[in-house]
XYZ file of C-alpha atoms in Angstrom:
315
model
C 138.931 153.982 -52.574
C 137.535 151.872 -49.713
C 141.027 150.726 -48.757
C 142.176 154.354 -48.627
C 139.175 155.237 -46.466
C 139.997 152.418 -44.043
C 143.605 153.633 -43.771
C 142.443 157.206 -43.258
C 140.108 156.341 -40.381
C 142.502 153.900 -38.689
C 145.373 156.414 -38.776
C 143.212 159.300 -37.512
C 144.411 160.666 -34.162
C 140.902 160.567 -32.722
C 140.905 156.816 -33.377
C 144.485 155.858 -32.499
C 144.475 157.655 -29.129
C 141.828 155.204 -27.842
C 144.397 152.393 -27.848
C 145.868 153.480 -24.504
C 142.619 152.590 -22.699
C 143.883 149.039 -22.242
C 146.458 150.381 -19.757
C 144.084 151.464 -16.956
C 141.547 148.764 -17.775
C 144.143 146.002 -17.431
C 145.278 147.401 -14.069
C 141.760 147.707 -12.671
C 140.887 144.279 -14.061
C 137.683 145.297 -15.788
C 137.145 145.377 -19.542
C 134.381 147.957 -19.262
C 134.381 150.091 -22.392
C 131.267 152.160 -21.692
C 130.721 155.882 -22.270
C 129.627 156.275 -18.657
C 129.347 154.286 -15.452
C 126.238 153.686 -13.382
C 125.190 152.751 -9.863
C 121.668 151.637 -9.042
C 120.033 153.763 -6.351
C 116.521 152.639 -5.519
C 114.617 152.150 -8.756
C 116.898 154.398 -10.821
C 120.509 154.536 -11.997
C 122.893 157.365 -11.229
C 124.982 157.691 -14.403
C 128.347 159.467 -14.433
C 130.750 160.362 -17.231
C 134.071 162.175 -17.071
C 136.268 163.660 -19.778
C 139.478 165.612 -20.225
C 139.413 168.031 -23.147
C 142.225 167.548 -25.662
C 145.133 169.881 -24.973
C 145.279 171.343 -28.475
C 141.680 172.557 -28.191
C 142.262 173.997 -24.709
C 145.253 176.005 -25.948
C 143.685 177.164 -29.209
C 140.148 177.955 -28.042
C 139.629 177.974 -24.251
C 135.989 179.102 -24.555
C 135.148 176.099 -26.742
C 137.123 173.820 -24.419
C 134.919 174.939 -21.539
C 131.757 174.488 -23.586
C 132.801 171.052 -24.833
C 133.559 169.927 -21.280
C 129.802 170.150 -20.762
C 128.650 168.879 -24.168
C 130.776 165.737 -24.423
C 129.780 164.517 -20.976
C 126.104 165.273 -21.563
C 126.174 163.112 -24.690
C 127.891 160.301 -22.797
C 125.215 160.049 -20.107
C 122.350 160.486 -22.584
C 123.766 157.546 -24.574
C 123.174 155.429 -21.475
C 119.533 156.502 -21.226
C 120.044 159.187 -18.563
C 118.776 162.732 -18.271
C 121.753 164.914 -17.248
C 121.282 166.960 -14.080
C 124.639 168.149 -12.690
C 128.231 169.051 -13.579
C 131.611 169.213 -11.791
C 135.053 170.212 -13.080
C 138.726 170.893 -12.497
C 140.199 173.863 -14.391
C 143.979 174.297 -14.322
C 145.745 177.400 -15.642
C 148.011 180.107 -14.259
C 146.520 182.747 -16.605
C 143.499 184.658 -15.311
C 142.232 185.756 -18.732
C 142.589 182.200 -20.013
C 140.627 180.796 -17.072
C 137.885 183.363 -17.614
C 137.412 182.214 -21.216
C 137.077 178.617 -20.036
C 134.559 179.586 -17.366
C 132.474 181.568 -19.859
C 132.311 178.550 -22.174
C 131.261 176.339 -19.267
C 128.580 178.832 -18.219
C 127.165 178.858 -21.753
C 127.036 175.053 -21.788
C 125.370 174.787 -18.387
C 122.698 177.262 -19.459
C 122.165 175.498 -22.786
C 121.660 172.083 -21.165
C 120.053 173.458 -17.986
C 122.565 171.752 -15.730
C 123.379 172.579 -12.147
C 126.994 173.423 -11.314
C 127.574 171.080 -8.378
C 131.270 171.660 -7.660
C 134.327 173.133 -9.300
C 138.026 173.251 -8.487
C 140.412 175.852 -9.900
C 144.156 175.214 -9.860
C 146.181 178.402 -10.587
C 149.562 176.962 -9.537
C 150.373 175.069 -12.698
C 152.480 175.313 -15.829
C 149.829 173.654 -18.015
C 146.257 174.467 -19.094
C 143.529 171.849 -18.820
C 139.806 171.307 -18.402
C 138.539 168.074 -16.851
C 134.874 167.600 -16.059
C 132.090 165.177 -15.207
C 128.331 165.134 -15.687
C 125.823 163.245 -13.564
C 122.462 161.994 -14.795
C 119.574 159.779 -13.744
C 118.252 156.881 -15.830
C 115.225 154.656 -15.427
C 116.840 152.038 -17.681
C 120.616 151.861 -18.215
C 121.713 151.013 -21.761
C 125.260 149.581 -22.004
C 127.461 149.624 -25.075
C 127.965 145.872 -24.624
C 124.426 144.651 -25.292
C 124.278 144.415 -29.100
C 122.898 141.094 -30.339
C 123.560 139.235 -33.548
C 121.262 140.486 -36.288
C 120.440 143.802 -34.609
C 120.023 146.791 -36.878
C 122.648 149.506 -36.430
C 121.049 152.938 -36.476
C 122.796 156.284 -36.785
C 120.829 159.213 -35.380
C 122.154 162.724 -35.669
C 121.158 166.378 -35.737
C 122.101 167.560 -39.231
C 120.898 171.107 -38.646
C 124.294 172.688 -38.083
C 127.592 173.653 -39.662
C 131.120 172.176 -39.858
C 134.210 173.618 -38.221
C 137.731 172.672 -37.214
C 139.878 173.268 -34.134
C 143.445 171.961 -34.474
C 143.032 168.324 -35.628
C 139.467 168.118 -34.295
C 136.738 168.381 -36.934
C 133.416 169.476 -35.461
C 129.811 169.825 -36.537
C 127.946 172.311 -34.365
C 124.200 171.779 -34.128
C 123.765 173.071 -30.561
C 125.086 176.597 -29.979
C 122.529 178.433 -32.115
C 119.543 176.430 -30.843
C 117.421 177.188 -27.818
C 117.650 174.994 -24.728
C 114.162 173.710 -25.517
C 115.241 172.572 -28.985
C 118.412 170.884 -27.726
C 116.739 169.122 -24.814
C 113.828 167.986 -26.988
C 116.257 166.188 -29.284
C 118.071 164.531 -26.391
C 114.736 163.511 -24.887
C 114.062 161.443 -28.004
C 117.249 159.453 -27.375
C 116.366 158.918 -23.711
C 112.846 157.887 -24.709
C 113.894 154.983 -26.946
C 116.173 153.787 -24.149
C 113.411 153.921 -21.549
C 111.056 151.978 -23.814
C 113.562 149.120 -24.004
C 114.005 149.485 -27.758
C 117.807 149.768 -27.661
C 120.232 146.936 -26.865
C 123.455 149.003 -27.006
C 124.348 152.635 -27.655
C 127.293 155.024 -27.838
C 127.449 158.700 -28.650
C 129.541 159.579 -31.703
C 132.847 160.484 -30.073
C 136.129 161.928 -31.285
C 136.840 158.625 -33.038
C 134.159 159.483 -35.616
C 131.206 157.415 -36.814
C 133.087 154.263 -37.864
C 135.425 154.414 -34.877
C 132.480 154.728 -32.486
C 130.700 151.842 -34.172
C 133.869 149.764 -33.798
C 133.945 150.526 -30.060
C 130.317 149.422 -29.727
C 131.073 146.202 -31.601
C 134.184 145.432 -29.547
C 132.255 146.077 -26.337
C 129.490 143.711 -27.475
C 131.825 141.124 -29.054
C 130.044 141.265 -32.400
C 130.981 142.195 -35.936
C 129.055 144.400 -38.338
C 128.425 145.230 -41.952
C 128.171 148.970 -42.576
C 126.660 150.430 -45.734
C 128.471 153.699 -46.308
C 125.790 155.035 -48.654
C 123.308 154.926 -45.762
C 125.363 157.217 -43.517
C 123.598 160.533 -43.053
C 125.601 163.438 -44.494
C 125.187 167.184 -43.960
C 124.861 169.170 -47.160
C 128.230 170.062 -48.677
C 130.297 167.720 -46.473
C 132.357 164.907 -48.008
C 132.051 161.399 -46.552
C 135.819 161.142 -45.981
C 135.688 164.294 -43.831
C 132.417 163.367 -42.129
C 133.779 160.042 -40.878
C 136.473 161.967 -38.953
C 134.072 164.546 -37.502
C 132.807 164.953 -33.953
C 129.129 165.964 -34.207
C 127.599 167.963 -31.368
C 124.674 165.551 -31.248
C 125.030 162.092 -32.743
C 124.513 158.521 -31.550
C 124.901 154.992 -32.909
C 122.803 152.184 -31.453
C 121.682 148.609 -32.010
C 118.043 147.612 -31.989
C 115.581 144.951 -33.050
C 112.946 147.610 -33.753
C 114.577 150.211 -36.013
C 111.360 151.552 -37.542
C 109.856 152.356 -34.148
C 113.077 154.026 -33.013
C 113.283 156.120 -36.171
C 109.676 157.258 -35.747
C 110.240 158.389 -32.147
C 113.505 160.146 -32.978
C 111.878 161.849 -35.953
C 109.201 163.223 -33.628
C 112.090 164.810 -31.705
C 113.666 166.441 -34.797
C 116.522 163.937 -35.165
C 117.440 162.331 -38.495
C 118.026 158.567 -38.404
C 119.131 155.838 -40.780
C 119.774 152.105 -40.557
C 123.421 151.921 -41.641
C 124.027 148.199 -41.159
C 123.575 145.201 -38.944
C 125.574 143.170 -36.453
C 127.091 139.750 -37.141
C 128.845 136.958 -35.259
C 132.077 136.846 -37.277
C 133.749 139.728 -35.350
C 134.659 141.553 -38.562
C 133.601 145.132 -39.238
C 133.027 145.330 -42.982
C 132.521 148.563 -44.885
C 130.344 148.249 -47.967
C 130.423 150.885 -50.697
C 129.822 151.357 -54.405
C 133.280 149.974 -55.198
C 132.861 146.792 -53.146
C 133.636 145.742 -49.584
C 136.613 146.147 -47.276
C 137.341 144.834 -43.783
C 137.823 147.776 -41.435
C 138.746 145.679 -38.392
C 138.872 142.032 -37.409
C 138.081 142.168 -33.701
C 139.443 138.658 -33.203
C 142.887 140.107 -33.957
C 142.540 143.858 -33.412
C 141.286 146.119 -30.640
C 140.231 149.761 -30.695
C 141.153 149.918 -27.014
C 144.653 148.489 -27.433
C 144.139 144.981 -26.065
C 146.276 142.189 -27.481
C 143.860 139.766 -29.085
C 144.976 136.140 -29.434
C 143.206 134.278 -32.203
C 142.682 130.573 -31.572
C 143.827 128.756 -34.686
C 142.833 125.357 -33.320
């Protein structure tokens, strides 16, 4: 069963599409795998993330594509310890009704997260439909995805108060739309808080790669391995683990820490569920542990989520 689960996750489109990231990174000469970038301005960091919404979602559900262009970027900057403040975008479509749906989804997202629309560009002279956006935030302490240390606890924190859905190949778990802005921002504030207190060494938001894929990106960024106990992964009621591992949750993060109990207490005060799902190691292997035994998910000495060619030194 574990071997089948490994194959399922590694063949998942949300996971395999990350392998092209080595192309731009090799050209720009910087193996920076972070969710968002940052520049220090005075005593704070300006944190920026950008995302293009997958084409299948844009075509099938333009309203959701607009909404997700806000949500995914918010999660990226929050994972770095930043409070999001502003949003910019580029919307391309020749169809007026289609563009309106996108704009309505964006408007809903901006209101939900209380973001300022800083700038938008609309391109009507196109034969394709797309939504590309960025969110800006401010952090007192920037948390990279490359800071995990050997022996750190790996903690999954997630809002399980929601419901599953599916758009094209993208599985979703919505825990945001039906909540008030106060409820949503209170949960995100808990994540920012543990970052500001210096309790977190590395963090990523759970992306389209799913929980295990996101954890693998954190490990590759930090050059560590990990053991993951599958029975510790938080599951919504009625959702199978095999489906959950391929799901994009509206609010979920994975992070490394030397103080898991303190982090869990703070996050619990902000209505987020948390669980220690494993720990980091030096051997560069990501090992999944379940009731039927153990299985290597990735050997980061030989494999790369981001598509880099790893050369293992046999000598």
